[in-house]
Amino acid sequence: MGKRKELKLEIHESGQTSKSPKLCGTNYPVCISFIVVNEFCERFSYYGMKAVLTLYFINYLQWDQNLSTAVYHAFSSLCYFTPVLGAIIADSWLGKFKTIVYLSVVYVLGHVVKSVGAIPSVGDSTIHIALSMVGLILIAFGTGGIKPCVAAFGGDQFDEEHINERRKFFSIFYMSINAGSVLSTVITPILRGNVQCFGSDCYALAFGVPAILMVIALVVFISGSGMYKKSPPEGNVLLDVCQCLGLAIKNRWMSSTYDPKRKHWLDWAEEKYPRRLIHEIKMVLKVLVLYIPLPMFWALFDQQGSRWTLQATRMNMAFGSTFVLKPDQMQMLNALLILIFVPIFDVVVYPLIGLCRINLTPLKKMAVGMIFAALAFGAATLVEVNVMKTVVEPAPHGQCLLQVYNLADSDVKLSIPGSNLFSQPIKSYEDPQAYQHLELGGHNKTITVGINHSGHFHECRETFTEQKAYSLVLHSKTSGIVCQLVTDNILKSVKMEAYLRFINTRSEAVNVTIGGVDFYIPADYGISPNKSVGRNEYTNVRCTSGAQDFSINLGLLDSGASYTVILKGGPGEIIPQKMEDVKANNVHIAWQIPQYALMTAGEVMFSITGIEFSYSQAPANMKSVLQAGWLLTVAFGNVIVLIVAEGAGLDQWMEFLLFAGLLVAVCIIFSIMAYFYTYVDPGELDKLFPDKTVNEDEDDLKKDQTDDTMYLNSVEKGPKM
């Protein structure tokens, strides 16, 4: 006991550099307010930037969905590799305070570079891509580097006897994480979509505001410098573990004889490292082996910000006639649901399961969590199948898509050599049928189309190219039928807008302005280019023809649809006839709620339980090793998505189903591993190794703080990390 008192005095006198004043007579140091504000601003900064990242790649950098998904997950992966580096720097070199400050400067620089890259007038597309990638790399090193330091640094500010206050601080710290993430995923998509700059969505502002928040985070943190307790670097146990493992492998490999006293390969490190440390590493390795299947869960979980966001861009985001949600705002649902589900599971679900006398061990909970995540992707698959019903799929190689507009004065009937398409009469001015697949037999083909109109036969020769979509517009003149082949846009707008074009049957040109977008439609069946307009009810659209002004009613132009408006009428009138080429997004975004709910339930059972289990199975001084292993499972999970997105080439619903099936298979493997796992009690180490060193006694003294800080750092990945 005297040894423990002496140790306390030694730590208090030499380990801390200053004593912080308390808040209003409590045991809470004033300096923790700086740390909490810093964490709120940093989480706002990170998640605000990340919320709009996928759409930035697609809309601004003009990347396709697979490349955008791959880069998004490459960035996410890097963000979870770098915490290991940050922990080593803090524990072995700079200490937590300096590590946070220096890497926060890197963080700020990354945000600034990223924001500058989103300004269209700064260079060309190559410059934008280069600045974006450099910015993301700096952000990954910044956010990952400070991740293992901030919570632990906050815990350092409390005296050892103030355990309850420290635990409450971590609760407040956790709330600041979720508050920052929820608010940012609501606000930055609004800044992106509702504010227009440089003639389009304002990504520069959407990235600039998080950059400002990160500057504020850094300034606030440095402002409390004089009040912090700053512990010097004490060495990183992860390096000791790696060196011990390396020595054991080296000695075992170089030894040519069998030693019966060394039953485990790690025993070959006993010549340099104490038996207690080796035994602790054995305990940790048993847990790390269980980590091997875990990346597949994170592969599914982290697609909320990529594939699920892209799915939302093809759904109906309107709630009523006035409120329209942004597709990148749906990510906030996870953070909101986690705050609801955690107490429900702790207070209601788990006790009810216990009353049913079901032994739901931590490993069983994790397996159930995997099943919930797989079910979430099953739900996403069902949603995707229905979403695809509103999408016009591009034609495969050797084919093109074709629809026909009959603007002649009576029915027409088409004949295409080698095909029976459009064999039924097409009525005058009727909405065109769905796109038909026209066989070309090669890259392109010139086809003579026969047209039967009012008992007369006409021909027109048109050249079609594979994988394109066309509208064949027919109208009559005194000389017969005239054909116009127009290339169509069948892709849905990821900006949740509608595409619109006009065909002017009148003898005078028409100018139309709708939602700030100008259309010029030449006379005599002139066709305007396809342009995107915002989703809205357009009941009083101004148009001019000659010296006359007109007002036309186009009704609702809905998200994701493509419309062709036929302008008819004589010299004193314009009569619009609206036709829908591509269906609007008619699957409501509320159908995504079940998949988010299932994924969040899986997260509660998998992530939080997994950390609690892991830390119950390892010694206190090995918690940081487990934290590093846990974060690496997240990193490798994102690598899996990167590989599948770029290499699989599957339809989206099939990809969702693939991930669900893979996770079920992994869950079975994990369950088998869990069945053979034997639970251990780290407290038994004191009985096996009763002689403690001073360092080990110090580890016991700090055990509560280690449990709290490491648990928070890792479980952050569950709610919001």
mmCIF file of C-alpha atoms in Angstrom, residues 72-404:
data_model
loop_
_atom_site.group_PDB
_atom_site.id
_atom_site.type_symbol
_atom_site.label_atom_id
_atom_site.label_comp_id
_atom_site.label_asym_id
_atom_site.label_seq_id
_atom_site.Cartn_x
_atom_site.Cartn_y
_atom_site.Cartn_z
ATOM 1 C CA TYR A 72 -14.671 7.475 -51.021
ATOM 2 C CA HIS A 73 -13.808 4.180 -49.355
ATOM 3 C CA ALA A 74 -10.086 4.565 -50.035
ATOM 4 C CA PHE A 75 -10.264 7.837 -48.081
ATOM 5 C CA SER A 76 -12.302 6.204 -45.295
ATOM 6 C CA SER A 77 -9.799 3.365 -45.129
ATOM 7 C CA LEU A 78 -6.866 5.767 -44.786
ATOM 8 C CA CYS A 79 -8.703 7.567 -41.965
ATOM 9 C CA TYR A 80 -8.608 4.302 -39.977
ATOM 10 C CA PHE A 81 -5.043 3.291 -40.796
ATOM 11 C CA THR A 82 -3.576 6.595 -39.570
ATOM 12 C CA PRO A 83 -4.761 6.408 -35.909
ATOM 13 C CA VAL A 84 -2.094 3.767 -35.302
ATOM 14 C CA LEU A 85 0.514 6.240 -36.509
ATOM 15 C CA GLY A 86 -0.978 9.019 -34.369
ATOM 16 C CA ALA A 87 -0.893 6.858 -31.242
ATOM 17 C CA ILE A 88 2.756 5.934 -31.813
ATOM 18 C CA ILE A 89 3.736 9.593 -32.360
ATOM 19 C CA ALA A 90 1.896 10.706 -29.223
ATOM 20 C CA ASP A 91 3.153 7.942 -26.917
ATOM 21 C CA SER A 92 6.706 7.672 -28.173
ATOM 22 C CA TRP A 93 7.692 11.151 -29.338
ATOM 23 C CA LEU A 94 5.571 14.297 -29.021
ATOM 24 C CA GLY A 95 3.026 13.569 -26.307
ATOM 25 C CA LYS A 96 -0.729 13.948 -26.752
ATOM 26 C CA PHE A 97 -0.921 17.764 -26.649
ATOM 27 C CA LYS A 98 1.673 18.476 -29.314
ATOM 28 C CA THR A 99 0.405 15.618 -31.492
ATOM 29 C CA ILE A 100 -3.112 17.092 -31.430
ATOM 30 C CA VAL A 101 -1.850 20.587 -32.250
ATOM 31 C CA TYR A 102 0.560 19.636 -35.027
ATOM 32 C CA LEU A 103 -1.773 17.184 -36.743
ATOM 33 C CA SER A 104 -4.683 19.626 -36.404
ATOM 34 C CA VAL A 105 -2.620 22.080 -38.446
ATOM 35 C CA VAL A 106 -2.244 19.344 -41.092
ATOM 36 C CA TYR A 107 -6.011 18.790 -40.804
ATOM 37 C CA VAL A 108 -6.750 22.493 -41.417
ATOM 38 C CA LEU A 109 -4.406 22.592 -44.405
ATOM 39 C CA GLY A 110 -6.208 19.595 -45.870
ATOM 40 C CA HIS A 111 -9.577 21.329 -45.557
ATOM 41 C CA VAL A 112 -8.239 24.520 -47.123
ATOM 42 C CA VAL A 113 -6.694 22.647 -50.071
ATOM 43 C CA LYS A 114 -9.916 20.661 -50.497
ATOM 44 C CA SER A 115 -12.031 23.838 -50.504
ATOM 45 C CA VAL A 116 -9.774 25.574 -53.034
ATOM 46 C CA GLY A 117 -10.030 22.521 -55.292
ATOM 47 C CA ALA A 118 -13.823 22.973 -55.306
ATOM 48 C CA ILE A 119 -13.586 26.466 -56.847
ATOM 49 C CA PRO A 120 -14.212 26.102 -60.614
ATOM 50 C CA SER A 121 -12.076 29.118 -61.567
ATOM 51 C CA VAL A 122 -8.959 27.597 -59.973
ATOM 52 C CA GLY A 123 -7.328 25.687 -62.813
ATOM 53 C CA ASP A 124 -8.785 22.905 -64.923
ATOM 54 C CA SER A 125 -10.211 19.507 -63.998
ATOM 55 C CA THR A 126 -6.728 18.043 -63.495
ATOM 56 C CA ILE A 127 -5.923 20.738 -60.925
ATOM 57 C CA HIS A 128 -9.273 20.147 -59.188
ATOM 58 C CA ILE A 129 -8.606 16.415 -58.922
ATOM 59 C CA ALA A 130 -5.023 16.935 -57.694
ATOM 60 C CA LEU A 131 -6.071 19.463 -55.034
ATOM 61 C CA SER A 132 -8.957 17.241 -53.932
ATOM 62 C CA MET A 133 -6.732 14.190 -53.508
ATOM 63 C CA VAL A 134 -3.988 16.096 -51.674
ATOM 64 C CA GLY A 135 -6.614 17.663 -49.429
ATOM 65 C CA LEU A 136 -8.198 14.303 -48.605
ATOM 66 C CA ILE A 137 -4.829 12.716 -47.798
ATOM 67 C CA LEU A 138 -3.971 15.575 -45.415
ATOM 68 C CA ILE A 139 -7.415 15.327 -43.794
ATOM 69 C CA ALA A 140 -7.002 11.561 -43.356
ATOM 70 C CA PHE A 141 -3.664 12.023 -41.592
ATOM 71 C CA GLY A 142 -5.108 14.840 -39.488
ATOM 72 C CA THR A 143 -8.334 13.212 -38.344
ATOM 73 C CA GLY A 144 -6.768 9.774 -37.942
ATOM 74 C CA GLY A 145 -3.711 11.106 -36.140
ATOM 75 C CA ILE A 146 -5.643 12.976 -33.460
ATOM 76 C CA LYS A 147 -8.361 10.311 -33.073
ATOM 77 C CA PRO A 148 -6.575 8.226 -30.396
ATOM 78 C CA CYS A 149 -5.310 11.317 -28.554
ATOM 79 C CA VAL A 150 -8.189 13.716 -27.827
ATOM 80 C CA ALA A 151 -10.364 11.519 -25.593
ATOM 81 C CA ALA A 152 -7.338 10.193 -23.711
ATOM 82 C CA PHE A 153 -5.989 13.731 -23.284
ATOM 83 C CA GLY A 154 -9.331 14.778 -21.810
ATOM 84 C CA GLY A 155 -9.177 11.909 -19.349
ATOM 85 C CA ASP A 156 -5.676 12.994 -18.307
ATOM 86 C CA GLN A 157 -7.091 16.276 -16.960
ATOM 87 C CA PHE A 158 -8.868 14.593 -14.031
ATOM 88 C CA ASP A 159 -7.261 13.680 -10.735
ATOM 89 C CA GLU A 160 -7.118 9.947 -10.076
ATOM 90 C CA GLU A 161 -9.716 10.099 -7.297
ATOM 91 C CA HIS A 162 -12.353 11.794 -9.510
ATOM 92 C CA ILE A 163 -13.467 8.653 -11.323
ATOM 93 C CA ASN A 164 -17.179 9.525 -11.519
ATOM 94 C CA GLU A 165 -16.472 12.985 -12.930
ATOM 95 C CA ARG A 166 -14.211 11.467 -15.557
ATOM 96 C CA ARG A 167 -16.898 8.996 -16.610
ATOM 97 C CA LYS A 168 -19.448 11.809 -16.915
ATOM 98 C CA PHE A 169 -16.941 13.759 -18.991
ATOM 99 C CA PHE A 170 -16.765 10.885 -21.461
ATOM 100 C CA SER A 171 -20.567 10.920 -21.707
ATOM 101 C CA ILE A 172 -20.461 14.642 -22.501
ATOM 102 C CA PHE A 173 -17.612 14.029 -24.925
ATOM 103 C CA TYR A 174 -19.652 11.304 -26.636
ATOM 104 C CA MET A 175 -22.636 13.658 -26.942
ATOM 105 C CA SER A 176 -20.436 16.322 -28.539
ATOM 106 C CA ILE A 177 -19.362 13.755 -31.145
ATOM 107 C CA ASN A 178 -22.939 12.930 -32.077
ATOM 108 C CA ALA A 179 -24.087 16.558 -31.956
ATOM 109 C CA GLY A 180 -21.327 17.561 -34.354
ATOM 110 C CA SER A 181 -22.012 14.687 -36.738
ATOM 111 C CA VAL A 182 -25.815 15.105 -36.788
ATOM 112 C CA LEU A 183 -25.726 18.861 -37.295
ATOM 113 C CA SER A 184 -23.073 18.679 -39.984
ATOM 114 C CA THR A 185 -24.887 16.021 -42.028
ATOM 115 C CA VAL A 186 -27.973 18.257 -41.955
ATOM 116 C CA ILE A 187 -26.297 21.607 -42.624
ATOM 117 C CA THR A 188 -23.575 20.940 -45.213
ATOM 118 C CA PRO A 189 -25.935 19.324 -47.768
ATOM 119 C CA ILE A 190 -28.095 22.455 -47.451
ATOM 120 C CA LEU A 191 -25.044 24.638 -48.097
ATOM 121 C CA ARG A 192 -24.237 22.464 -51.102
ATOM 122 C CA GLY A 193 -27.680 22.406 -52.695
ATOM 123 C CA ASN A 194 -29.532 25.529 -51.567
ATOM 124 C CA VAL A 195 -26.682 27.983 -52.114
ATOM 125 C CA GLN A 196 -25.618 28.543 -55.708
ATOM 126 C CA CYS A 197 -22.100 29.748 -56.490
ATOM 127 C CA PHE A 198 -20.142 29.713 -59.745
ATOM 128 C CA GLY A 199 -23.391 28.771 -61.481
ATOM 129 C CA SER A 200 -23.920 25.438 -59.736
ATOM 130 C CA ASP A 201 -24.052 23.653 -56.378
ATOM 131 C CA CYS A 202 -21.705 25.394 -53.960
ATOM 132 C CA TYR A 203 -19.242 22.680 -53.001
ATOM 133 C CA ALA A 204 -16.636 25.325 -52.172
ATOM 134 C CA LEU A 205 -18.929 26.603 -49.399
ATOM 135 C CA ALA A 206 -19.902 23.091 -48.295
ATOM 136 C CA PHE A 207 -16.194 22.312 -47.804
ATOM 137 C CA GLY A 208 -15.274 25.821 -46.621
ATOM 138 C CA VAL A 209 -17.582 25.827 -43.594
ATOM 139 C CA PRO A 210 -16.092 22.576 -42.208
ATOM 140 C CA ALA A 211 -12.655 24.128 -42.790
ATOM 141 C CA ILE A 212 -13.677 27.130 -40.670
ATOM 142 C CA LEU A 213 -14.993 24.797 -37.956
ATOM 143 C CA MET A 214 -11.638 22.987 -37.907
ATOM 144 C CA VAL A 215 -9.807 26.306 -37.533
ATOM 145 C CA ILE A 216 -12.109 27.126 -34.606
ATOM 146 C CA ALA A 217 -11.404 23.679 -33.120
ATOM 147 C CA LEU A 218 -7.659 24.301 -33.272
ATOM 148 C CA VAL A 219 -7.869 27.839 -31.851
ATOM 149 C CA VAL A 220 -10.141 26.729 -28.990
ATOM 150 C CA PHE A 221 -7.875 23.816 -28.121
ATOM 151 C CA ILE A 222 -4.738 25.961 -28.075
ATOM 152 C CA SER A 223 -6.563 28.595 -25.966
ATOM 153 C CA GLY A 224 -6.684 26.186 -23.043
ATOM 154 C CA SER A 225 -2.981 25.359 -23.265
ATOM 155 C CA GLY A 226 -2.039 27.030 -19.993
ATOM 156 C CA MET A 227 -4.576 24.990 -18.009
ATOM 157 C CA TYR A 228 -3.884 21.496 -19.369
ATOM 158 C CA LYS A 229 -2.086 18.704 -17.586
ATOM 159 C CA LYS A 230 0.424 17.497 -20.157
ATOM 160 C CA SER A 231 1.840 14.056 -19.554
ATOM 161 C CA PRO A 232 5.207 13.340 -21.174
ATOM 162 C CA PRO A 233 5.480 10.474 -23.701
ATOM 163 C CA GLU A 234 5.601 7.156 -21.865
ATOM 164 C CA GLY A 235 6.311 4.779 -24.732
ATOM 165 C CA ASN A 236 3.860 2.875 -26.875
ATOM 166 C CA VAL A 237 2.950 -0.660 -25.899
ATOM 167 C CA LEU A 238 2.088 -1.417 -29.532
ATOM 168 C CA LEU A 239 5.761 -1.057 -30.458
ATOM 169 C CA ASP A 240 6.750 -3.352 -27.577
ATOM 170 C CA VAL A 241 4.226 -5.937 -28.739
ATOM 171 C CA CYS A 242 5.475 -5.770 -32.333
ATOM 172 C CA GLN A 243 9.105 -6.103 -31.219
ATOM 173 C CA CYS A 244 8.240 -9.050 -28.977
ATOM 174 C CA LEU A 245 6.370 -10.769 -31.818
ATOM 175 C CA GLY A 246 9.267 -10.113 -34.193
ATOM 176 C CA LEU A 247 11.813 -11.548 -31.784
ATOM 177 C CA ALA A 248 9.706 -14.662 -31.133
ATOM 178 C CA ILE A 249 9.272 -15.318 -34.861
ATOM 179 C CA LYS A 250 12.960 -14.719 -35.519
ATOM 180 C CA ASN A 251 14.145 -17.026 -32.730
ATOM 181 C CA ARG A 252 11.682 -19.777 -33.636
ATOM 182 C CA TRP A 253 12.631 -19.575 -37.311
ATOM 183 C CA MET A 254 16.372 -19.689 -36.632
ATOM 184 C CA SER A 255 16.173 -22.473 -34.061
ATOM 185 C CA SER A 256 16.822 -25.949 -35.414
ATOM 186 C CA THR A 257 15.954 -27.816 -32.199
ATOM 187 C CA TYR A 258 12.677 -28.473 -30.414
ATOM 188 C CA ASP A 259 12.421 -27.082 -26.884
ATOM 189 C CA PRO A 260 9.677 -28.849 -24.863
ATOM 190 C CA LYS A 261 9.625 -25.977 -22.337
ATOM 191 C CA ARG A 262 8.435 -23.605 -25.054
ATOM 192 C CA LYS A 263 4.938 -24.852 -25.807
ATOM 193 C CA HIS A 264 3.889 -21.676 -27.622
ATOM 194 C CA TRP A 265 5.861 -19.947 -30.355
ATOM 195 C CA LEU A 266 5.763 -16.691 -28.364
ATOM 196 C CA ASP A 267 7.788 -18.376 -25.606
ATOM 197 C CA TRP A 268 10.828 -17.946 -27.858
ATOM 198 C CA ALA A 269 10.916 -14.268 -26.811
ATOM 199 C CA GLU A 270 11.494 -15.074 -23.111
ATOM 200 C CA GLU A 271 15.205 -14.340 -23.383
ATOM 201 C CA LYS A 272 14.424 -10.595 -23.600
ATOM 202 C CA TYR A 273 10.834 -10.021 -22.484
ATOM 203 C CA PRO A 274 9.179 -10.916 -19.155
ATOM 204 C CA ARG A 275 6.825 -13.895 -19.006
ATOM 205 C CA ARG A 276 3.920 -11.679 -17.913
ATOM 206 C CA LEU A 277 4.171 -9.537 -21.057
ATOM 207 C CA ILE A 278 4.346 -12.649 -23.232
ATOM 208 C CA HIS A 279 1.281 -14.107 -21.522
ATOM 209 C CA GLU A 280 -0.591 -10.806 -22.025
ATOM 210 C CA ILE A 281 0.276 -10.845 -25.726
ATOM 211 C CA LYS A 282 -1.061 -14.412 -25.969
ATOM 212 C CA MET A 283 -4.372 -13.217 -24.513
ATOM 213 C CA VAL A 284 -4.531 -10.332 -26.968
ATOM 214 C CA LEU A 285 -3.735 -12.551 -29.954
ATOM 215 C CA LYS A 286 -6.704 -14.779 -29.103
ATOM 216 C CA VAL A 287 -8.973 -11.745 -29.427
ATOM 217 C CA LEU A 288 -7.213 -10.458 -32.549
ATOM 218 C CA VAL A 289 -7.793 -13.803 -34.265
ATOM 219 C CA LEU A 290 -11.518 -13.250 -33.727
ATOM 220 C CA TYR A 291 -11.111 -9.871 -35.467
ATOM 221 C CA ILE A 292 -10.176 -11.531 -38.778
ATOM 222 C CA PRO A 293 -13.774 -11.901 -40.093
ATOM 223 C CA LEU A 294 -14.927 -8.506 -38.773
ATOM 224 C CA PRO A 295 -13.950 -6.250 -41.736
ATOM 225 C CA MET A 296 -16.910 -7.597 -43.722
ATOM 226 C CA PHE A 297 -19.341 -5.953 -41.281
ATOM 227 C CA TRP A 298 -17.678 -2.573 -41.803
ATOM 228 C CA ALA A 299 -17.695 -3.134 -45.564
ATOM 229 C CA LEU A 300 -21.484 -3.023 -45.365
ATOM 230 C CA PHE A 301 -21.759 -0.404 -42.638
ATOM 231 C CA ASP A 302 -19.683 2.293 -44.324
ATOM 232 C CA GLN A 303 -21.667 2.156 -47.564
ATOM 233 C CA GLN A 304 -24.241 4.414 -45.936
ATOM 234 C CA GLY A 305 -22.181 7.352 -47.200
ATOM 235 C CA SER A 306 -21.613 5.966 -50.696
ATOM 236 C CA ARG A 307 -23.944 3.377 -52.267
ATOM 237 C CA TRP A 308 -26.914 4.192 -50.045
ATOM 238 C CA THR A 309 -26.512 7.910 -50.748
ATOM 239 C CA LEU A 310 -26.394 7.200 -54.482
ATOM 240 C CA GLN A 311 -29.527 5.079 -54.105
ATOM 241 C CA ALA A 312 -31.225 8.054 -52.436
ATOM 242 C CA THR A 313 -30.481 10.267 -55.455
ATOM 243 C CA ARG A 314 -32.892 8.088 -57.474
ATOM 244 C CA MET A 315 -35.698 8.231 -54.910
ATOM 245 C CA ASN A 316 -38.511 10.653 -54.149
ATOM 246 C CA MET A 317 -37.164 12.954 -51.418
ATOM 247 C CA ALA A 318 -40.288 15.129 -51.064
ATOM 248 C CA PHE A 319 -42.270 15.246 -47.831
ATOM 249 C CA GLY A 320 -45.423 17.088 -48.774
ATOM 250 C CA SER A 321 -45.384 19.955 -51.229
ATOM 251 C CA THR A 322 -42.806 22.145 -49.492
ATOM 252 C CA PHE A 323 -40.094 20.106 -47.757
ATOM 253 C CA VAL A 324 -37.586 18.183 -49.890
ATOM 254 C CA LEU A 325 -34.809 16.250 -48.177
ATOM 255 C CA LYS A 326 -31.317 16.143 -49.668
ATOM 256 C CA PRO A 327 -30.017 12.642 -50.498
ATOM 257 C CA ASP A 328 -26.818 13.202 -48.514
ATOM 258 C CA GLN A 329 -28.847 14.188 -45.439
ATOM 259 C CA MET A 330 -30.127 10.639 -44.900
ATOM 260 C CA GLN A 331 -26.806 9.746 -43.276
ATOM 261 C CA MET A 332 -27.901 11.639 -40.160
ATOM 262 C CA LEU A 333 -30.456 8.880 -39.509
ATOM 263 C CA ASN A 334 -27.760 6.535 -38.227
ATOM 264 C CA ALA A 335 -26.513 8.973 -35.579
ATOM 265 C CA LEU A 336 -30.081 9.739 -34.463
ATOM 266 C CA LEU A 337 -31.098 6.088 -34.281
ATOM 267 C CA ILE A 338 -27.989 5.080 -32.340
ATOM 268 C CA LEU A 339 -28.915 7.515 -29.574
ATOM 269 C CA ILE A 340 -32.374 5.939 -29.439
ATOM 270 C CA PHE A 341 -31.367 2.290 -29.800
ATOM 271 C CA VAL A 342 -28.537 2.155 -27.228
ATOM 272 C CA PRO A 343 -30.780 2.804 -24.195
ATOM 273 C CA ILE A 344 -33.593 0.679 -25.670
ATOM 274 C CA PHE A 345 -31.293 -2.319 -26.053
ATOM 275 C CA ASP A 346 -29.725 -1.827 -22.610
ATOM 276 C CA VAL A 347 -32.974 -1.221 -20.709
ATOM 277 C CA VAL A 348 -35.533 -3.245 -22.688
ATOM 278 C CA VAL A 349 -34.181 -5.720 -25.248
ATOM 279 C CA TYR A 350 -31.332 -7.376 -23.340
ATOM 280 C CA PRO A 351 -33.294 -7.706 -20.041
ATOM 281 C CA LEU A 352 -36.227 -9.293 -21.914
ATOM 282 C CA ILE A 353 -33.884 -11.778 -23.554
ATOM 283 C CA GLY A 354 -32.471 -12.554 -20.111
ATOM 284 C CA LEU A 355 -35.983 -13.175 -18.739
ATOM 285 C CA CYS A 356 -36.457 -15.744 -21.491
ATOM 286 C CA ARG A 357 -33.381 -17.522 -20.090
ATOM 287 C CA ILE A 358 -31.481 -17.149 -23.338
ATOM 288 C CA ASN A 359 -27.735 -16.998 -22.745
ATOM 289 C CA LEU A 360 -26.846 -14.203 -25.159
ATOM 290 C CA THR A 361 -23.074 -14.021 -24.773
ATOM 291 C CA PRO A 362 -21.107 -11.090 -26.248
ATOM 292 C CA LEU A 363 -19.936 -13.172 -29.210
ATOM 293 C CA LYS A 364 -23.506 -14.281 -29.902
ATOM 294 C CA LYS A 365 -24.599 -10.634 -29.842
ATOM 295 C CA MET A 366 -21.929 -9.801 -32.422
ATOM 296 C CA ALA A 367 -23.117 -12.633 -34.671
ATOM 297 C CA VAL A 368 -26.706 -11.377 -34.413
ATOM 298 C CA GLY A 369 -25.430 -7.888 -35.241
ATOM 299 C CA MET A 370 -23.923 -9.262 -38.443
ATOM 300 C CA ILE A 371 -27.257 -10.838 -39.358
ATOM 301 C CA PHE A 372 -29.007 -7.500 -38.830
ATOM 302 C CA ALA A 373 -26.503 -5.803 -41.156
ATOM 303 C CA ALA A 374 -27.044 -8.519 -43.778
ATOM 304 C CA LEU A 375 -30.822 -8.000 -43.445
ATOM 305 C CA ALA A 376 -30.255 -4.264 -43.923
ATOM 306 C CA PHE A 377 -28.623 -4.976 -47.267
ATOM 307 C CA GLY A 378 -31.452 -7.367 -48.090
ATOM 308 C CA ALA A 379 -33.844 -4.464 -47.510
ATOM 309 C CA ALA A 380 -31.608 -2.212 -49.623
ATOM 310 C CA THR A 381 -31.794 -4.815 -52.393
ATOM 311 C CA LEU A 382 -35.611 -4.746 -52.380
ATOM 312 C CA VAL A 383 -35.588 -0.953 -52.500
ATOM 313 C CA GLU A 384 -33.070 -0.985 -55.347
ATOM 314 C CA VAL A 385 -35.161 -3.428 -57.404
ATOM 315 C CA ASN A 386 -38.138 -1.067 -57.163
ATOM 316 C CA VAL A 387 -36.004 2.010 -57.821
ATOM 317 C CA MET A 388 -34.698 0.389 -60.995
ATOM 318 C CA LYS A 389 -38.241 0.205 -62.380
ATOM 319 C CA THR A 390 -38.065 3.982 -62.894
ATOM 320 C CA VAL A 391 -34.656 3.789 -64.582
ATOM 321 C CA VAL A 392 -34.058 3.300 -68.302
ATOM 322 C CA GLU A 393 -31.170 0.871 -68.563
ATOM 323 C CA PRO A 394 -28.639 1.662 -71.311
ATOM 324 C CA ALA A 395 -28.632 -0.757 -74.232
ATOM 325 C CA PRO A 396 -25.922 -3.449 -74.291
ATOM 326 C CA HIS A 397 -23.220 -3.642 -76.951
ATOM 327 C CA GLY A 398 -24.607 -4.137 -80.439
ATOM 328 C CA GLN A 399 -27.958 -2.502 -79.600
ATOM 329 C CA CYS A 400 -29.465 0.941 -79.154
ATOM 330 C CA LEU A 401 -32.680 2.274 -77.622
ATOM 331 C CA LEU A 402 -35.411 3.831 -79.778
ATOM 332 C CA GLN A 403 -38.756 5.530 -79.174
ATOM 333 C CA VAL A 404 -41.017 7.257 -81.722
#
